[in-house]
CSV table of C-alpha atoms (C1' of nucleotides) in Angstrom, one decimal:
chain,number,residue,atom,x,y,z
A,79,UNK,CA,-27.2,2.9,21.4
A,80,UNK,CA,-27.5,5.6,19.2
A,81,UNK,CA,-26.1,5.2,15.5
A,82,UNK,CA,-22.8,7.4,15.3
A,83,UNK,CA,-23.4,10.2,13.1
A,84,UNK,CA,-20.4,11.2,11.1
A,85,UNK,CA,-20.4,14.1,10.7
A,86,UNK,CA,-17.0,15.2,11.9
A,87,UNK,CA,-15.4,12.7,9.3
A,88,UNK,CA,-12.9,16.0,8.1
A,89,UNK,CA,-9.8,14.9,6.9
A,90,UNK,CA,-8.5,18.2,5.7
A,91,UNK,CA,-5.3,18.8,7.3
A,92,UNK,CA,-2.4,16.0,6.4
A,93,UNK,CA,-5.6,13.7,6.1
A,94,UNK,CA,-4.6,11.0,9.6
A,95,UNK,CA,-6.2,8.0,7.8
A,96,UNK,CA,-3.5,8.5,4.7
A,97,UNK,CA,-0.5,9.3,6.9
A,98,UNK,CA,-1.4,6.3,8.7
A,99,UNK,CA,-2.1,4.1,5.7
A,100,UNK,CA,1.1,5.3,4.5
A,101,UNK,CA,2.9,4.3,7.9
A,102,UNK,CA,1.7,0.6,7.8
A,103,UNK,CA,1.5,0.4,4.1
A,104,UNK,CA,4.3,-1.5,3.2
A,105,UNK,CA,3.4,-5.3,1.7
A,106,UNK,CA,4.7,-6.9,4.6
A,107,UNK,CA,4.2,-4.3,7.4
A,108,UNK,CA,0.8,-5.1,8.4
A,109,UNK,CA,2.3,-9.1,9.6
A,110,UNK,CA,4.8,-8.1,11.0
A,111,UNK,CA,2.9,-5.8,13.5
A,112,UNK,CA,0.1,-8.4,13.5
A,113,UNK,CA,2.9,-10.7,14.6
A,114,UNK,CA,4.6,-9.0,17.0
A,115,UNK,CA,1.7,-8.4,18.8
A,116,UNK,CA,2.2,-12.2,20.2
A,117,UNK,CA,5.5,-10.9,21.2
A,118,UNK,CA,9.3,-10.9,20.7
A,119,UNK,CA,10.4,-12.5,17.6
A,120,UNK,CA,13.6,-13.1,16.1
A,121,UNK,CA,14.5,-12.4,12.4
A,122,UNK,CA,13.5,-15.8,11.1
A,123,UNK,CA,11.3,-16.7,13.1
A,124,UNK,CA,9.5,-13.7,11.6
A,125,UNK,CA,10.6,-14.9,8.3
A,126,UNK,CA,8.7,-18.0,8.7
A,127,UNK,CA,5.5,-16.6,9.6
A,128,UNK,CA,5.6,-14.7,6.3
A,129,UNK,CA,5.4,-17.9,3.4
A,130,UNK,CA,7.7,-16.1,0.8
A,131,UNK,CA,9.2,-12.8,2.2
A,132,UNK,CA,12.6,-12.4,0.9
A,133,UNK,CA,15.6,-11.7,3.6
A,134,UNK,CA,16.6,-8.7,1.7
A,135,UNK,CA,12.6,-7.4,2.0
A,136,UNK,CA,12.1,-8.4,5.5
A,137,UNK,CA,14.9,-6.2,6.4
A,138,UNK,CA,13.9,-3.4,4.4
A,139,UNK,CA,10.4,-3.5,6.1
A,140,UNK,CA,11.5,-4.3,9.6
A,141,UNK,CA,13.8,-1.1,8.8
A,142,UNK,CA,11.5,1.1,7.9
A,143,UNK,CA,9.2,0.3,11.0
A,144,UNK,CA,11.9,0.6,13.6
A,145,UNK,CA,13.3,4.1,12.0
A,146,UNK,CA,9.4,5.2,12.4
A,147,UNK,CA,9.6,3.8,16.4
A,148,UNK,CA,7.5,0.9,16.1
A,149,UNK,CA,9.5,-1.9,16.8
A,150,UNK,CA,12.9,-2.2,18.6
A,151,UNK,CA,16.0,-4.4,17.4
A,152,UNK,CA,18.1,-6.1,19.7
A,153,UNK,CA,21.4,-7.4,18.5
A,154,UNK,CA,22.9,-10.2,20.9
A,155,UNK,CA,26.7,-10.7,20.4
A,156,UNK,CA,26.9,-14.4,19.4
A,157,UNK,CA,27.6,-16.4,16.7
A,158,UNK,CA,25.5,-17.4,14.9
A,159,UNK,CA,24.1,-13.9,15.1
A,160,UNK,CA,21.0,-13.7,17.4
A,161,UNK,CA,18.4,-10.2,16.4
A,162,UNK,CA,15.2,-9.9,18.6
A,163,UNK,CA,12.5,-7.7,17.4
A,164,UNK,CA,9.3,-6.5,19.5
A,165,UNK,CA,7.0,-3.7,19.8
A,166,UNK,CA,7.7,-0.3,21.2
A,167,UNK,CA,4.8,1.2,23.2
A,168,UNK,CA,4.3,3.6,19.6
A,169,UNK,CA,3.8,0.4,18.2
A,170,UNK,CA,1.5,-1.5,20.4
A,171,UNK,CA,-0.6,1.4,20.1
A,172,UNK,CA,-1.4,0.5,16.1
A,173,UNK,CA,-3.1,-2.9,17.8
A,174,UNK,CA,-6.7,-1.4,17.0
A,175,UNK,CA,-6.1,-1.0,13.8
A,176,UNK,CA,-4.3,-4.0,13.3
A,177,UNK,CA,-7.1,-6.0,15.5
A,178,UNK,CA,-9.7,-4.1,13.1
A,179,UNK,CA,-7.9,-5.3,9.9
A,180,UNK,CA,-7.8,-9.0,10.9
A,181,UNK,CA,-11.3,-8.7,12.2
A,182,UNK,CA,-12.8,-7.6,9.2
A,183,UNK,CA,-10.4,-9.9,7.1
A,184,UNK,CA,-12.0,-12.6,8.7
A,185,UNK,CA,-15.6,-12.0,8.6
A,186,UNK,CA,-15.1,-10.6,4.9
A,187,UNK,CA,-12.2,-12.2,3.1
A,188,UNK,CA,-12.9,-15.8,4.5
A,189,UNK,CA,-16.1,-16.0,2.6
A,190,UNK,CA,-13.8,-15.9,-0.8
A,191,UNK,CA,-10.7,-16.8,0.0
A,192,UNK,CA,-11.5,-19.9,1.9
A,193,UNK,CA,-14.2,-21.1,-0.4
A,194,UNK,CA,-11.7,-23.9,-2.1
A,195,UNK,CA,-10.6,-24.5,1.6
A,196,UNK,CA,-14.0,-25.0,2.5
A,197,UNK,CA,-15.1,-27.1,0.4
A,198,UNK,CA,-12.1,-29.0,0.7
A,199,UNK,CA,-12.1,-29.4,4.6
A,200,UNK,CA,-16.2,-30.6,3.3
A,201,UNK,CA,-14.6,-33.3,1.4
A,202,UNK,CA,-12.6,-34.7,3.9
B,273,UNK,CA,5.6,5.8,-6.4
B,274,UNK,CA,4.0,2.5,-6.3
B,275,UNK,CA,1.9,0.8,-3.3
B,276,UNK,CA,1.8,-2.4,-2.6
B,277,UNK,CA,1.2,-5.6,-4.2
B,278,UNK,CA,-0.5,-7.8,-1.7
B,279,UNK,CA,-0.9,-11.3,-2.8
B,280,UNK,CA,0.0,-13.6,-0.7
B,281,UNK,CA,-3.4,-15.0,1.0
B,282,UNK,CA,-1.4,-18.3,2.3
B,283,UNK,CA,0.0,-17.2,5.5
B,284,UNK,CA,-1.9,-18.4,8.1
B,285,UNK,CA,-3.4,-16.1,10.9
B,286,UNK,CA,-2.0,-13.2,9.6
B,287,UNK,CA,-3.5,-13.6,6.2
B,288,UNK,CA,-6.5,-11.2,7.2
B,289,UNK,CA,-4.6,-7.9,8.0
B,290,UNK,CA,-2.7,-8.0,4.8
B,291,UNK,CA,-5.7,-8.8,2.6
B,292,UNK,CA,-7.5,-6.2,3.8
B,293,UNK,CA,-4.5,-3.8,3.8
B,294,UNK,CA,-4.5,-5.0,-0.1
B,295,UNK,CA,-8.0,-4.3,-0.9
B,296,UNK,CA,-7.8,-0.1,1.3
B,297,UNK,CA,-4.3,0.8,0.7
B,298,UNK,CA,-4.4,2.4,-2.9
B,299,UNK,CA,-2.8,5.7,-2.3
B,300,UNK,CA,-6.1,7.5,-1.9
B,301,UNK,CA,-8.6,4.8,-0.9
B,302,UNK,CA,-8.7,5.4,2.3
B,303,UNK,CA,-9.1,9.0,2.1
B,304,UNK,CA,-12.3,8.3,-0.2
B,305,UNK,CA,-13.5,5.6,1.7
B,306,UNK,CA,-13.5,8.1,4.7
B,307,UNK,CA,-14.7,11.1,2.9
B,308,UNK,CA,-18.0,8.7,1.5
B,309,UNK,CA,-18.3,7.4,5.0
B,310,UNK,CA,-20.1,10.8,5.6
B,311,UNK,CA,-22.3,10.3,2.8
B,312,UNK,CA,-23.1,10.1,-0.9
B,313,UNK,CA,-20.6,12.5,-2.8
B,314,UNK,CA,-20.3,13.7,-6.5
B,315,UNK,CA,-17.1,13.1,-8.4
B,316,UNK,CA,-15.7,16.5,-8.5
B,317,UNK,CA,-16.7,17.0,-4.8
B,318,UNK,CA,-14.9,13.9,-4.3
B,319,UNK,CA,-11.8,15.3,-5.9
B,320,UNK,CA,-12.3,18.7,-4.2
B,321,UNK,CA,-11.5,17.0,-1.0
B,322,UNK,CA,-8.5,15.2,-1.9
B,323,UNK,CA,-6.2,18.2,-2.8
B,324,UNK,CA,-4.0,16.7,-5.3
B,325,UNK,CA,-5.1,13.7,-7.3
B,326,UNK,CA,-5.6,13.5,-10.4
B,327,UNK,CA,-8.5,12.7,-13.0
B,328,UNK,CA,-7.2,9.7,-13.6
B,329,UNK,CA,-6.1,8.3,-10.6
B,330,UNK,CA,-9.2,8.9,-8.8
B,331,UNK,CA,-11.7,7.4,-11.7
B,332,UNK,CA,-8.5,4.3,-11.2
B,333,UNK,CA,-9.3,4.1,-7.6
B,334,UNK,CA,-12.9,4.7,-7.3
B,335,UNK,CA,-13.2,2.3,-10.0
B,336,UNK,CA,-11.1,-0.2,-7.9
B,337,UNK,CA,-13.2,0.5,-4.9
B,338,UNK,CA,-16.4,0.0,-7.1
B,339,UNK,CA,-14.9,-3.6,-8.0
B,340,UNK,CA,-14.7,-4.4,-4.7
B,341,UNK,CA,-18.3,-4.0,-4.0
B,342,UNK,CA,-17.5,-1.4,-1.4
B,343,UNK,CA,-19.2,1.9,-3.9
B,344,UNK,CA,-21.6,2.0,-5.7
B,345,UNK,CA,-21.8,4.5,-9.0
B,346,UNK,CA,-25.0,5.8,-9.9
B,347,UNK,CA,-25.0,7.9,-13.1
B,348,UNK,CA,-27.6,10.6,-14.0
B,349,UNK,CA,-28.5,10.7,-18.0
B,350,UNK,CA,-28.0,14.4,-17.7
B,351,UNK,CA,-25.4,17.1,-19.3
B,352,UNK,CA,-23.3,17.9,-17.7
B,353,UNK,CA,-22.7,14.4,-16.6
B,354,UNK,CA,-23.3,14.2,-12.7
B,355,UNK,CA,-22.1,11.0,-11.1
B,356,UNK,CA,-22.9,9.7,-7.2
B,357,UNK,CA,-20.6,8.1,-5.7
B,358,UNK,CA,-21.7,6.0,-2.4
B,359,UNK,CA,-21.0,3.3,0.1
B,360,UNK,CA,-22.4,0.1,0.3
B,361,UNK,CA,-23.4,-2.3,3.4
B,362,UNK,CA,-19.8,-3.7,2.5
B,363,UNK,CA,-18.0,-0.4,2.3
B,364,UNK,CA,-19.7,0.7,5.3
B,365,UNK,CA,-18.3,-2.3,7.4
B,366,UNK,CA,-14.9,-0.7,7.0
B,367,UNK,CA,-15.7,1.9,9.4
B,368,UNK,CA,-14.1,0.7,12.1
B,369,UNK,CA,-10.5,0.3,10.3
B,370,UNK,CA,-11.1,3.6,9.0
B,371,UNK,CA,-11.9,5.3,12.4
B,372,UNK,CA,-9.0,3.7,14.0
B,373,UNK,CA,-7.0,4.7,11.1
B,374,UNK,CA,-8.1,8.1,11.5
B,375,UNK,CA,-7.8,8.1,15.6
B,376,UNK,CA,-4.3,6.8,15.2
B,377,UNK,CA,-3.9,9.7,12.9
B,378,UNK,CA,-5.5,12.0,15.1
B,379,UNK,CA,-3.3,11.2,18.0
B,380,UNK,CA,0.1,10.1,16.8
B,381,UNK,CA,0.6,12.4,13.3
B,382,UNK,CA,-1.3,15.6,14.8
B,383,UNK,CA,2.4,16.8,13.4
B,384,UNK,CA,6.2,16.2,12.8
B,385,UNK,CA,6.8,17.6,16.4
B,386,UNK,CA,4.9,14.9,18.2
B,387,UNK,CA,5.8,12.3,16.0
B,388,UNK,CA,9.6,12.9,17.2
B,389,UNK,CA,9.1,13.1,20.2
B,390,UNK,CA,6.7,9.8,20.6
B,391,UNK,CA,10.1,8.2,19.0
B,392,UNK,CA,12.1,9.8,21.3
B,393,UNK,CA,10.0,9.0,24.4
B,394,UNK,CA,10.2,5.5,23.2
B,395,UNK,CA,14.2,5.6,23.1
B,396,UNK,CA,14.3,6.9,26.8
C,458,DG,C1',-21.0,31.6,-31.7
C,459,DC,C1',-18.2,30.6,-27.7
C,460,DA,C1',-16.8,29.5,-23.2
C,461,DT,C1',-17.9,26.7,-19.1
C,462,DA,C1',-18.7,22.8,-16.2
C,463,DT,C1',-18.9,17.7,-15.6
C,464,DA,C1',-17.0,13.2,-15.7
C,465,DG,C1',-14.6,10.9,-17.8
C,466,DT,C1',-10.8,8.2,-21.4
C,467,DG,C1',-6.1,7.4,-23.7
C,468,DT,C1',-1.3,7.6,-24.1
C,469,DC,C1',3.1,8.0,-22.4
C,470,DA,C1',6.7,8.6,-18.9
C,471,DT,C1',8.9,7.5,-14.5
C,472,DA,C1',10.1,6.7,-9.8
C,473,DA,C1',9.7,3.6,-6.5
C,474,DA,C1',8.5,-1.0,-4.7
C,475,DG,C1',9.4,-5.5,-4.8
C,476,DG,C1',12.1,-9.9,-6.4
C,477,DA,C1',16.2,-12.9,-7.6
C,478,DT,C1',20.5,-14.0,-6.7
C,479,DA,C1',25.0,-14.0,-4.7
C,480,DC,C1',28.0,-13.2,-1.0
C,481,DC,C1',29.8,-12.5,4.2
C,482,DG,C1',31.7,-14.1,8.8
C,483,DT,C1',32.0,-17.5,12.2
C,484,DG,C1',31.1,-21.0,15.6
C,485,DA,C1',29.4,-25.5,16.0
C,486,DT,C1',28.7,-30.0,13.9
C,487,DG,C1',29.9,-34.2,11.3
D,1061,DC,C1',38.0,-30.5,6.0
D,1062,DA,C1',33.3,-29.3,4.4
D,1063,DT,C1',28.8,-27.8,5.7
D,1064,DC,C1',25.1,-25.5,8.0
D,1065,DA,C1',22.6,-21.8,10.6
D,1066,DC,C1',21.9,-16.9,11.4
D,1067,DG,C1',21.1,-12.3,10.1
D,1068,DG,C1',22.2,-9.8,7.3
D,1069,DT,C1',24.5,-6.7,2.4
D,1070,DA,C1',25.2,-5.7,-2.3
D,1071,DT,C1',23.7,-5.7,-7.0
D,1072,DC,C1',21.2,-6.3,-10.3
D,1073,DC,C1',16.3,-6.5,-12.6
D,1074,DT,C1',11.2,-6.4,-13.3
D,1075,DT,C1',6.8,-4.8,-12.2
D,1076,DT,C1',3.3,-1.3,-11.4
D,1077,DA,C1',1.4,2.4,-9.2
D,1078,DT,C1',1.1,6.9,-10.0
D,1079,DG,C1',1.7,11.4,-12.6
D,1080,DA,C1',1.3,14.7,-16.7
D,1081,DC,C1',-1.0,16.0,-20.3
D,1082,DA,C1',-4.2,15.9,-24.0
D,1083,DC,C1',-8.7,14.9,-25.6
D,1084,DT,C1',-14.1,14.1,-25.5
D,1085,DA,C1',-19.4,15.3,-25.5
D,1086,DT,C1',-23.0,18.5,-24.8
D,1087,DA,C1',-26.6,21.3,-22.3
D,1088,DT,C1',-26.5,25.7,-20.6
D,1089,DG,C1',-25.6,30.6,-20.0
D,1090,DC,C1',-23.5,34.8,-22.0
DNA sequence: GCATATAGTGTCATAAAGGATACCGTGATG
DNA sequence: CATCACGGTATCCTTTATGACACTATATGC
């Protein structure tokens, strides 16, 4: 297996990696995707996975990503309200990236993050 | 325009993805991380590449990026001043996010055209 | 003597992102 | 009758990421 030589790394026109970047960006884009990935989820049930997400944010973000076709909102007529949210096919194809950004959070940002946890879970 | 401000590290599995979205998604991060991934670059050569940024922002960025133990600066007691900019084992083990970035990119942003349509597939 | 290139730094301004808080409508529950 | 759950809106307000612009030092070439 021959080390990949990069040497087509040209990110002249409308760079891809910022449009993208800029896509998924948002603070609390990059969970909800990685979320939704599992499957359907309904507004609060979203709003649970993420700790301390405001309503009016999770909107906003959940918004933004359906206006740019990633996820699709269904609206059930019942009271209480019921609002499913899932993937569209545009969005299940951001799963490599998403996969690659919990992949390398978890070989690289468990090291520091988890230390205190570590060393906890040690204790016990 | 501001980006994002990702601190919460307490969610649970999806605690990876936005950490490491925290740590690449300065506005041009990416686009340096990419541009370095095909080797060591000057600082002007650097900003050559990324049309529009400014002194300060990219010093603010490659400085961040520095932090972060993903560059390393080496500076040359010469005048004028020439400073390398280049990756390290850790910056180099975001290749993968940044080649599915830029794949993503590739495919779904090629323009505004496609991007419409993939929306308008996904309505269908 | 003067401009040029390089790699910055400092200050100030601003638009946008994100947060806090309050409110809505209604069916079921107590 | 009062309250809660759900999925939001509507207004504020604060934070901060980014931009514009000016300034620096000095070896070198003209």
């Amino acid at each position: 297996m021959p080390r990949i030589r990069h040497t087509n790394f040209d990110c002249a026109p409308g760079c891809p990696v910022e449009g993208t970047l800029n896509l998924i960006g948002g603070k609390w884009k990059g969970m909800i995707l990685f979320h939704l990935m599992s499957g359907t989820l309904r507004f609060n049930e979203i709003r649970r996975h993420l700790n301390s997400v405001t309503q009016r944010m999770l909107t906003n973000q959940l918004r933004e990503l359906e206006a740019d076709g990633f996820i699709t909102r269904k609206v059930y007529a019942q009271v209480p309200p019921k609002v499913e949210y899932s993937l569209t096919e545009h969005g299940r194809s951001l799963e490599p990236i998403i996969s690659a950004l919990k992949l390398w959070g978890d070989t690289h940002l468990r090291s520091q993050a988890t230390k205190a946890a570590a060393v906890r879970s040690q204790a016990a």
